mmCIF file of C-alpha atoms in Angstrom:
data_model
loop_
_atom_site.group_PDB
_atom_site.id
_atom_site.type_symbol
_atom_site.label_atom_id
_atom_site.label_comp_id
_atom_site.label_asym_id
_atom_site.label_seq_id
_atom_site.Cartn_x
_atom_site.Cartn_y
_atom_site.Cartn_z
ATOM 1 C CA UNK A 22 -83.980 22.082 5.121
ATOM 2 C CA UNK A 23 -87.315 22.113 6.875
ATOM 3 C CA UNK A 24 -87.985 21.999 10.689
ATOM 4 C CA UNK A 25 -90.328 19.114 10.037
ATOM 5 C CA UNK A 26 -86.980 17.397 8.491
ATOM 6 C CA UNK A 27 -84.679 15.069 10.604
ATOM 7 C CA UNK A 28 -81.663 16.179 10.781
ATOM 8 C CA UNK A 29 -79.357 14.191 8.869
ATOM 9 C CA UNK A 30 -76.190 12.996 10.002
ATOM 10 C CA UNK A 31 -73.247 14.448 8.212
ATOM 11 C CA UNK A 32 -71.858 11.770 5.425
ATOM 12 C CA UNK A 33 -69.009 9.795 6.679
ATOM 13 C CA UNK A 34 -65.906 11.139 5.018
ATOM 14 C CA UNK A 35 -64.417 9.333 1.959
ATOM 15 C CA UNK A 36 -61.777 6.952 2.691
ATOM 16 C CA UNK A 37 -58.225 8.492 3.361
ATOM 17 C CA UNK A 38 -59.963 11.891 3.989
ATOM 18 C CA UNK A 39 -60.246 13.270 7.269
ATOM 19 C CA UNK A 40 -57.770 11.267 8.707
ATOM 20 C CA UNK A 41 -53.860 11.874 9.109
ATOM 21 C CA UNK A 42 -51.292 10.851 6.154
ATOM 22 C CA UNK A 43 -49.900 7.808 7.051
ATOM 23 C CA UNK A 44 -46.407 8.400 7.337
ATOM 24 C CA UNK A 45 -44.121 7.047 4.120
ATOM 25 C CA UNK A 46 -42.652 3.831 4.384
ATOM 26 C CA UNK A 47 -38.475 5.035 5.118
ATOM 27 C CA UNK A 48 -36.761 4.973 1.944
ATOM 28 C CA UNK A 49 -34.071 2.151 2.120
ATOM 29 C CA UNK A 50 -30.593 3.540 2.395
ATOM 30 C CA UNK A 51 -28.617 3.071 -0.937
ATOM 31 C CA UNK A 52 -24.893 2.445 -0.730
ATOM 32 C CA UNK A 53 -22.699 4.940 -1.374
ATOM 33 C CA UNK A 54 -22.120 5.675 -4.637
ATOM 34 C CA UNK A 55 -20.118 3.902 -6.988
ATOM 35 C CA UNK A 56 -18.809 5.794 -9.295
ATOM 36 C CA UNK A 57 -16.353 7.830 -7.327
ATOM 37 C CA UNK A 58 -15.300 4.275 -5.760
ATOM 38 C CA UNK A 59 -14.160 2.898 -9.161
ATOM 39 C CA UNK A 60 -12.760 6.136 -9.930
ATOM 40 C CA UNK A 61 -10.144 5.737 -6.601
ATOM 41 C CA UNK A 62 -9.796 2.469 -7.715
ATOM 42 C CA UNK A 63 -8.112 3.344 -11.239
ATOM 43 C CA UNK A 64 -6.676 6.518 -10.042
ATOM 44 C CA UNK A 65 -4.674 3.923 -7.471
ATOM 45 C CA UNK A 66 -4.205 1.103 -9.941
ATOM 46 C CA UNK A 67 -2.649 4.536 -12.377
ATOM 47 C CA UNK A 68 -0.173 5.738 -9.533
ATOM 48 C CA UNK A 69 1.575 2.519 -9.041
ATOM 49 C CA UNK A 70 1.963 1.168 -12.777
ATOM 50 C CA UNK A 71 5.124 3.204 -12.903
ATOM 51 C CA UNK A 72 6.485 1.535 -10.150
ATOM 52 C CA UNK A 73 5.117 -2.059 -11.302
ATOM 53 C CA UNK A 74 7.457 -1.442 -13.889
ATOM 54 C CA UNK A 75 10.548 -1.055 -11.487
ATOM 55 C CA UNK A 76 9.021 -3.975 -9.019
ATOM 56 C CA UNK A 77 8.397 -6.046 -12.074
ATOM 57 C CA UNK A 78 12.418 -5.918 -12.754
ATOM 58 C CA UNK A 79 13.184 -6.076 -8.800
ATOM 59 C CA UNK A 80 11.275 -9.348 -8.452
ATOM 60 C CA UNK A 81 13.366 -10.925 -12.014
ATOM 61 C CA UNK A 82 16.252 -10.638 -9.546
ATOM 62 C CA UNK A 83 14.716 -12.242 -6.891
ATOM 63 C CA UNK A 84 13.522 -14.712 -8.838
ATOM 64 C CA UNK A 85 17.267 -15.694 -10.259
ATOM 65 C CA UNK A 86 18.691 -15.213 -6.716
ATOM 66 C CA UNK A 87 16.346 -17.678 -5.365
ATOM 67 C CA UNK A 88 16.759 -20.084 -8.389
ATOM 68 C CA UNK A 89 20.586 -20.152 -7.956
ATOM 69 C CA UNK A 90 19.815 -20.936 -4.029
ATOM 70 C CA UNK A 91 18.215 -24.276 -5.244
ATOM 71 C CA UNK A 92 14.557 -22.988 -4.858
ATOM 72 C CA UNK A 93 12.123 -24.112 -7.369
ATOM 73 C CA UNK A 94 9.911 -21.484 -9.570
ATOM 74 C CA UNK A 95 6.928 -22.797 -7.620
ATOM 75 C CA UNK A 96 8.687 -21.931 -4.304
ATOM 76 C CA UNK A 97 10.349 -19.007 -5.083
ATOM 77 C CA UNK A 98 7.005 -17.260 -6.481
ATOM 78 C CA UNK A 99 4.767 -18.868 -3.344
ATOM 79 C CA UNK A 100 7.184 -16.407 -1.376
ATOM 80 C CA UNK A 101 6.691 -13.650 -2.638
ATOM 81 C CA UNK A 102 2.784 -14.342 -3.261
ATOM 82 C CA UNK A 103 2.779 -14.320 0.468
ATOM 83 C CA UNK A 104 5.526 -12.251 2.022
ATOM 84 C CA UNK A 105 5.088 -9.495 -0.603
ATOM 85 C CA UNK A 106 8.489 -7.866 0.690
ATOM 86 C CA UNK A 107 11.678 -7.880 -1.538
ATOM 87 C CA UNK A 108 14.372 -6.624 1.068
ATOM 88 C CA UNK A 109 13.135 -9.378 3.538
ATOM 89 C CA UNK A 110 13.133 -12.335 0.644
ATOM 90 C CA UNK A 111 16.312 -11.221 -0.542
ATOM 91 C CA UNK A 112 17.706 -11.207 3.150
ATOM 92 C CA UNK A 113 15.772 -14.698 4.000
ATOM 93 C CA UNK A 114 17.399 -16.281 0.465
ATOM 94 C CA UNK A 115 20.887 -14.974 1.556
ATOM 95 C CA UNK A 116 20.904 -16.431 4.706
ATOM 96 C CA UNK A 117 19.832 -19.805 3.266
ATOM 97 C CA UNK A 118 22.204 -19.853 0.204
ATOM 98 C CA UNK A 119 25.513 -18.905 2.557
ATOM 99 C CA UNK A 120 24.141 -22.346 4.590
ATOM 100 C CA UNK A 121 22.155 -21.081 7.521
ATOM 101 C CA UNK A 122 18.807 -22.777 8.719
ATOM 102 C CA UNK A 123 15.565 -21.351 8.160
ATOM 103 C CA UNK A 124 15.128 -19.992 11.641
ATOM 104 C CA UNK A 125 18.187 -17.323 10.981
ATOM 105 C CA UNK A 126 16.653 -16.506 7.428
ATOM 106 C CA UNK A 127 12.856 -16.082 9.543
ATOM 107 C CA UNK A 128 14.630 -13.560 12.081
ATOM 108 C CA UNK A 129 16.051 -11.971 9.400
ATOM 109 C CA UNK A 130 13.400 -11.320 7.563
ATOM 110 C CA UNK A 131 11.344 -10.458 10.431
ATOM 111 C CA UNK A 132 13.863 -7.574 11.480
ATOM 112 C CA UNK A 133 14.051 -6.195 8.168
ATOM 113 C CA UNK A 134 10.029 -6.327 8.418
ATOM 114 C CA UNK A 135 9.745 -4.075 11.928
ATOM 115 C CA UNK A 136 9.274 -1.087 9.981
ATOM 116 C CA UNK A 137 5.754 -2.143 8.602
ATOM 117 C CA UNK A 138 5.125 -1.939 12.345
ATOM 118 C CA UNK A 139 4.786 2.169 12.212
ATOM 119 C CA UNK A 140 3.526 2.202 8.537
ATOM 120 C CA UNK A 141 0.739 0.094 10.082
ATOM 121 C CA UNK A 142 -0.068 1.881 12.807
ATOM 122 C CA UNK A 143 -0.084 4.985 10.735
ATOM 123 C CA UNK A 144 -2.532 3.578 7.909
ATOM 124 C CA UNK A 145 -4.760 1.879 10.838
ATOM 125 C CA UNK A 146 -7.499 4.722 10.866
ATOM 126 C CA UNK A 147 -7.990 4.111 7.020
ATOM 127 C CA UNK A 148 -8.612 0.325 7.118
ATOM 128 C CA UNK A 149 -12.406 -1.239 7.979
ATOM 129 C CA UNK A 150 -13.772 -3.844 9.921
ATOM 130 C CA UNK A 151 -13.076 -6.252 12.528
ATOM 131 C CA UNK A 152 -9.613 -7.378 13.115
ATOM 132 C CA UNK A 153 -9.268 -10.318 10.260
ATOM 133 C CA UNK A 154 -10.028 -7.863 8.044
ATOM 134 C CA UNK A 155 -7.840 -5.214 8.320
ATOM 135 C CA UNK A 156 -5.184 -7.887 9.312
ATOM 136 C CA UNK A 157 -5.944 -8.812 5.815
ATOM 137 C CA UNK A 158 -6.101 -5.567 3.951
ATOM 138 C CA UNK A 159 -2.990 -4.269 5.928
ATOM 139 C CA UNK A 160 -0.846 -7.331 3.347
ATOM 140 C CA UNK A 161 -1.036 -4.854 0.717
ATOM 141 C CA UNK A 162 0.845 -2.123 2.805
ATOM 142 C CA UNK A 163 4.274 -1.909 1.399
ATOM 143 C CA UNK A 164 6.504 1.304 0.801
ATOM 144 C CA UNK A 165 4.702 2.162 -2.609
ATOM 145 C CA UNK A 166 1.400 1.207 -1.638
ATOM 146 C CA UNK A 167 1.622 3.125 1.133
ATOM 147 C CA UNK A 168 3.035 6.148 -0.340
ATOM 148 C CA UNK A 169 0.154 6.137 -3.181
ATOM 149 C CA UNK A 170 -2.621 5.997 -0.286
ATOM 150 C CA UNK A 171 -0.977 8.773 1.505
ATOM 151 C CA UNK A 172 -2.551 12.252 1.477
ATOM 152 C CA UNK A 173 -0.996 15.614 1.780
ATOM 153 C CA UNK A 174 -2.908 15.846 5.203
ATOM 154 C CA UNK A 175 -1.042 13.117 6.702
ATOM 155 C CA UNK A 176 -4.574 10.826 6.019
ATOM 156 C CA UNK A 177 -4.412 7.662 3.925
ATOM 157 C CA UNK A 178 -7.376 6.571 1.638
ATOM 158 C CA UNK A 179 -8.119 3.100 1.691
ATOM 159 C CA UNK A 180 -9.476 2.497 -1.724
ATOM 160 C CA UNK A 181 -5.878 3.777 -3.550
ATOM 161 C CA UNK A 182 -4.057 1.354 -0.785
ATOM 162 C CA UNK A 183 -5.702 -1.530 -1.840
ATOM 163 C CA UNK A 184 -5.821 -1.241 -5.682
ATOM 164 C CA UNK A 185 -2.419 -0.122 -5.570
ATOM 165 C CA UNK A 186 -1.353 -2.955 -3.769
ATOM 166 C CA UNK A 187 -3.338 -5.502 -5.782
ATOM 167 C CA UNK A 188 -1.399 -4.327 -8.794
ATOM 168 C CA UNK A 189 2.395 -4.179 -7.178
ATOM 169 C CA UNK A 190 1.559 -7.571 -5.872
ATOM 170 C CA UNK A 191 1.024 -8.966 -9.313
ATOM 171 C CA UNK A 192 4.039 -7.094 -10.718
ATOM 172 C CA UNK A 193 6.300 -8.296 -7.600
ATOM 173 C CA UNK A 194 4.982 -11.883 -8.364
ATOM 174 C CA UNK A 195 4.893 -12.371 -12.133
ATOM 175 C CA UNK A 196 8.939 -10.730 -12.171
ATOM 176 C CA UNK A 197 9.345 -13.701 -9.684
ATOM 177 C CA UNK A 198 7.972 -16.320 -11.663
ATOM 178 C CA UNK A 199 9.522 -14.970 -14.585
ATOM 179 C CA UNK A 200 13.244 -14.530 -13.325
ATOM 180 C CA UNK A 201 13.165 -18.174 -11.958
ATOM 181 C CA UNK A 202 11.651 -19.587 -15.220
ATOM 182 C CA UNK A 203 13.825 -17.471 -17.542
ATOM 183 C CA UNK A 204 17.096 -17.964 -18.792
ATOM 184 C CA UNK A 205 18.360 -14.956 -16.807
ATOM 185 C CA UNK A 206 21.547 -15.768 -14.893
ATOM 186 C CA UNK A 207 23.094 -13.601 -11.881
ATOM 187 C CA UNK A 208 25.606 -12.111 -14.210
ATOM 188 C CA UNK A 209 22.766 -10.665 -16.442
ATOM 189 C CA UNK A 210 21.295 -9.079 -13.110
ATOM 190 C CA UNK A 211 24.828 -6.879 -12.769
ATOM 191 C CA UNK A 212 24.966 -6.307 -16.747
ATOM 192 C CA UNK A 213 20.980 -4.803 -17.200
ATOM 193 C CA UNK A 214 21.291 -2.895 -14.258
ATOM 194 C CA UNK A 215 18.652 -4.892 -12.273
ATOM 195 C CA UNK A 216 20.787 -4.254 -9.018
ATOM 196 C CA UNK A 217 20.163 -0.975 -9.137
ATOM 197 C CA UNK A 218 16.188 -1.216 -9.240
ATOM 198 C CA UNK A 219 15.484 -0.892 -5.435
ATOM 199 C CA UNK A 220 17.715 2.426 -5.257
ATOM 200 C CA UNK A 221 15.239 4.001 -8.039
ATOM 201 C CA UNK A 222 12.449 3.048 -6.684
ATOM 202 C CA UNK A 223 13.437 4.821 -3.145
ATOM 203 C CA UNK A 224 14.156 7.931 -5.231
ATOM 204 C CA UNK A 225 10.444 7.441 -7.214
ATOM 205 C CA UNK A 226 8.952 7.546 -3.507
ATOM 206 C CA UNK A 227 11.202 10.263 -2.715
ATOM 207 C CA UNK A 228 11.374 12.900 -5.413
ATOM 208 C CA UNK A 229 7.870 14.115 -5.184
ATOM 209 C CA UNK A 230 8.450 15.192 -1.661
ATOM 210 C CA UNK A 231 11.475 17.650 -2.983
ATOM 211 C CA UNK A 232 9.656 19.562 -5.473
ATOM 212 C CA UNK A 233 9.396 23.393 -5.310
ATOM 213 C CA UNK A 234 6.406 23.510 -2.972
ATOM 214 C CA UNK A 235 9.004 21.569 -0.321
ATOM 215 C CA UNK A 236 10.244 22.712 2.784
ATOM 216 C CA UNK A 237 13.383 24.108 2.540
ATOM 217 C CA UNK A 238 14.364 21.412 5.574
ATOM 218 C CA UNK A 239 13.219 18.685 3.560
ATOM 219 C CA UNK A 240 15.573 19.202 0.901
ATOM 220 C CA UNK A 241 18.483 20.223 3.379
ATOM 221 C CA UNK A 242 17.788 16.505 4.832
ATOM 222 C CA UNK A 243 17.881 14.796 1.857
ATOM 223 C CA UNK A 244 21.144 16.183 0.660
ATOM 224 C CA UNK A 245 22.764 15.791 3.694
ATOM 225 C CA UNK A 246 21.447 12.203 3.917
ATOM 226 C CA UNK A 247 22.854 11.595 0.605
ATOM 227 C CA UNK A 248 25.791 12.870 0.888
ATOM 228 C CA UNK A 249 26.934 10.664 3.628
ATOM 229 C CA UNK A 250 25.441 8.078 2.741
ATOM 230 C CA UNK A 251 27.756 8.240 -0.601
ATOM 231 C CA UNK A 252 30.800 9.175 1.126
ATOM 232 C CA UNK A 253 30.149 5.973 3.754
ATOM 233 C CA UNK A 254 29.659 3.922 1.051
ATOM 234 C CA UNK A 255 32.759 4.694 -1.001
ATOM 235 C CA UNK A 256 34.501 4.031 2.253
ATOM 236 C CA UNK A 257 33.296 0.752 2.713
ATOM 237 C CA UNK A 258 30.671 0.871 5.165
ATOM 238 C CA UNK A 259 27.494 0.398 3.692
ATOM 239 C CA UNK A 260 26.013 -0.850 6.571
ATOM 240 C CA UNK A 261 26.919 3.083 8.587
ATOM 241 C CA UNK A 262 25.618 4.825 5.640
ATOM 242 C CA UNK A 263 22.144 3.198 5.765
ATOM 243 C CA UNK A 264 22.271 4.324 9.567
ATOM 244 C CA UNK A 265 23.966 8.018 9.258
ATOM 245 C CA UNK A 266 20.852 8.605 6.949
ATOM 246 C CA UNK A 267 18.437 7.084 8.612
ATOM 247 C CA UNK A 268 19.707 9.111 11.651
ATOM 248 C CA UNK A 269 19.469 12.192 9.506
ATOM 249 C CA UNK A 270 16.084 11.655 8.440
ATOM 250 C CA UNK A 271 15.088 11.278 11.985
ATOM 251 C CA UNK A 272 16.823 14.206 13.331
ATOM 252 C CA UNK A 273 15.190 16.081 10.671
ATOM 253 C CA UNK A 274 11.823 15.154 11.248
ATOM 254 C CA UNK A 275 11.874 15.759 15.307
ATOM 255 C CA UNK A 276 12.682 18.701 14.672
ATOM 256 C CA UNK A 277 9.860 19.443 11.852
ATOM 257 C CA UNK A 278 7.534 18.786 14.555
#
């Protein structure tokens, strides 16, 4: 370029160049994957078929008890679509067939209910939301629902609770529905065995704590437990036998700690 040439004014830059990158619009956070969800989901609907099976049986007996105690099928399965407990049914039933009122069958079903109080206090970490809705979710908490959702770390995972408990609840209600429809009578509970379903399913929740990775305490506990509680029983006080092992378990586990 000449002297006798103006200077020119450098051309203005191209549009986007010279200037800073606008930053990227934030990439919207994606939920959490859902594959591994519906994979907790089956694996907890697959731990508690087994005991389905037993509850399924459990709640056939309820279902006769309660028709023999003048409820109707409608009744008798609304129960247990809400309560979702067979010891305090079974207790609530008794009280009402041997002709007390509904407020000693409510207490006595509550009482029998107090232990949900420290299974819910334990599983309360796991559950989400406000209030209502792990009020809600904490319905499906029974013994085998609980035990599925338990980890080895003394965690529970919420996921296996609640599909676990979904499926015991339908198993718990449709043996309900079916034992007051069918033409199974209390004598037929004795003769198949049916009496003897809660007792297995205690041992189901029991016997995977006693395998050969144990404690050597654990099993010590459990036999001693069991062995009063046979010997209390033959004697004819079932009622000290459920106490003498629940005082063995406890003894056992303070001093675990």
């Amino acid at each position: 370029m000449s002297a006798a040439e103006p200077a020119r004014s450098p051309d203005p830059p191209a549009r986007g160049e010279g200037r800073p990158a606008p930053h990227p619009s934030p990439t919207p956070r994606l939920p959490a994957p859902t594959a591994d969800r519906r994979a907790a989901y089956r694996a907890g609907a697959r731990a508690a078929l087994p005991f389905t099976v037993a509850i399924f049986a459990f709640g056939i007996s309820f279902g006769v008890l309660a028709k023999g105690s003048g409820f109707t099928a409608l009744a008798a399965t609304t129960m247990s679509g809400l309560v979702f407990v067979g010891s305090s049914q079974f207790a609530a039933v008794s009280v009402l067939a041997g002709g007390g009122g509904w407020v000693a069958a409510a207490v006595a079903g509550t009482l029998l209910n107090l232990r949900y109080l420290v299974m819910g206090f334990a599983i309360l970490p796991a559950l989400r939301g406000g209030r209502a809705r792990r009020a809600v979710e904490a319905q499906w908490v029974i013994e085998e629902s609980w035990a599925i959702a338990s980890d080895a770390d003394g965690r529970f995972d919420r996921v296996r609770l609640l599909s676990s408990g979904a499926v015991l609840w339908l198993g718990w209600v449709a043996g309900t529905l079916a034992g007051a429809l069918g033409p199974i009578t209390a004598v037929d509970i004795t003769r198949y065995g049916l009496d003897a379903v809660s007792p297995v399913l205690f041992f189901l929740l029991l016997a995977p704590h006693l395998g050969t990775d144990a404690r050597p305490g654990r099993r010590a506990a459990a036999l001693a437990a069991t062995g009063s509680a046979l010997a209390l029983t033959a004697a004819g006080l079932p009622d000290t036998a459920i106490a003498a092992a629940c005082l063995i378990a406890l003894v056992a586990t303070w001093r675990a700690r």
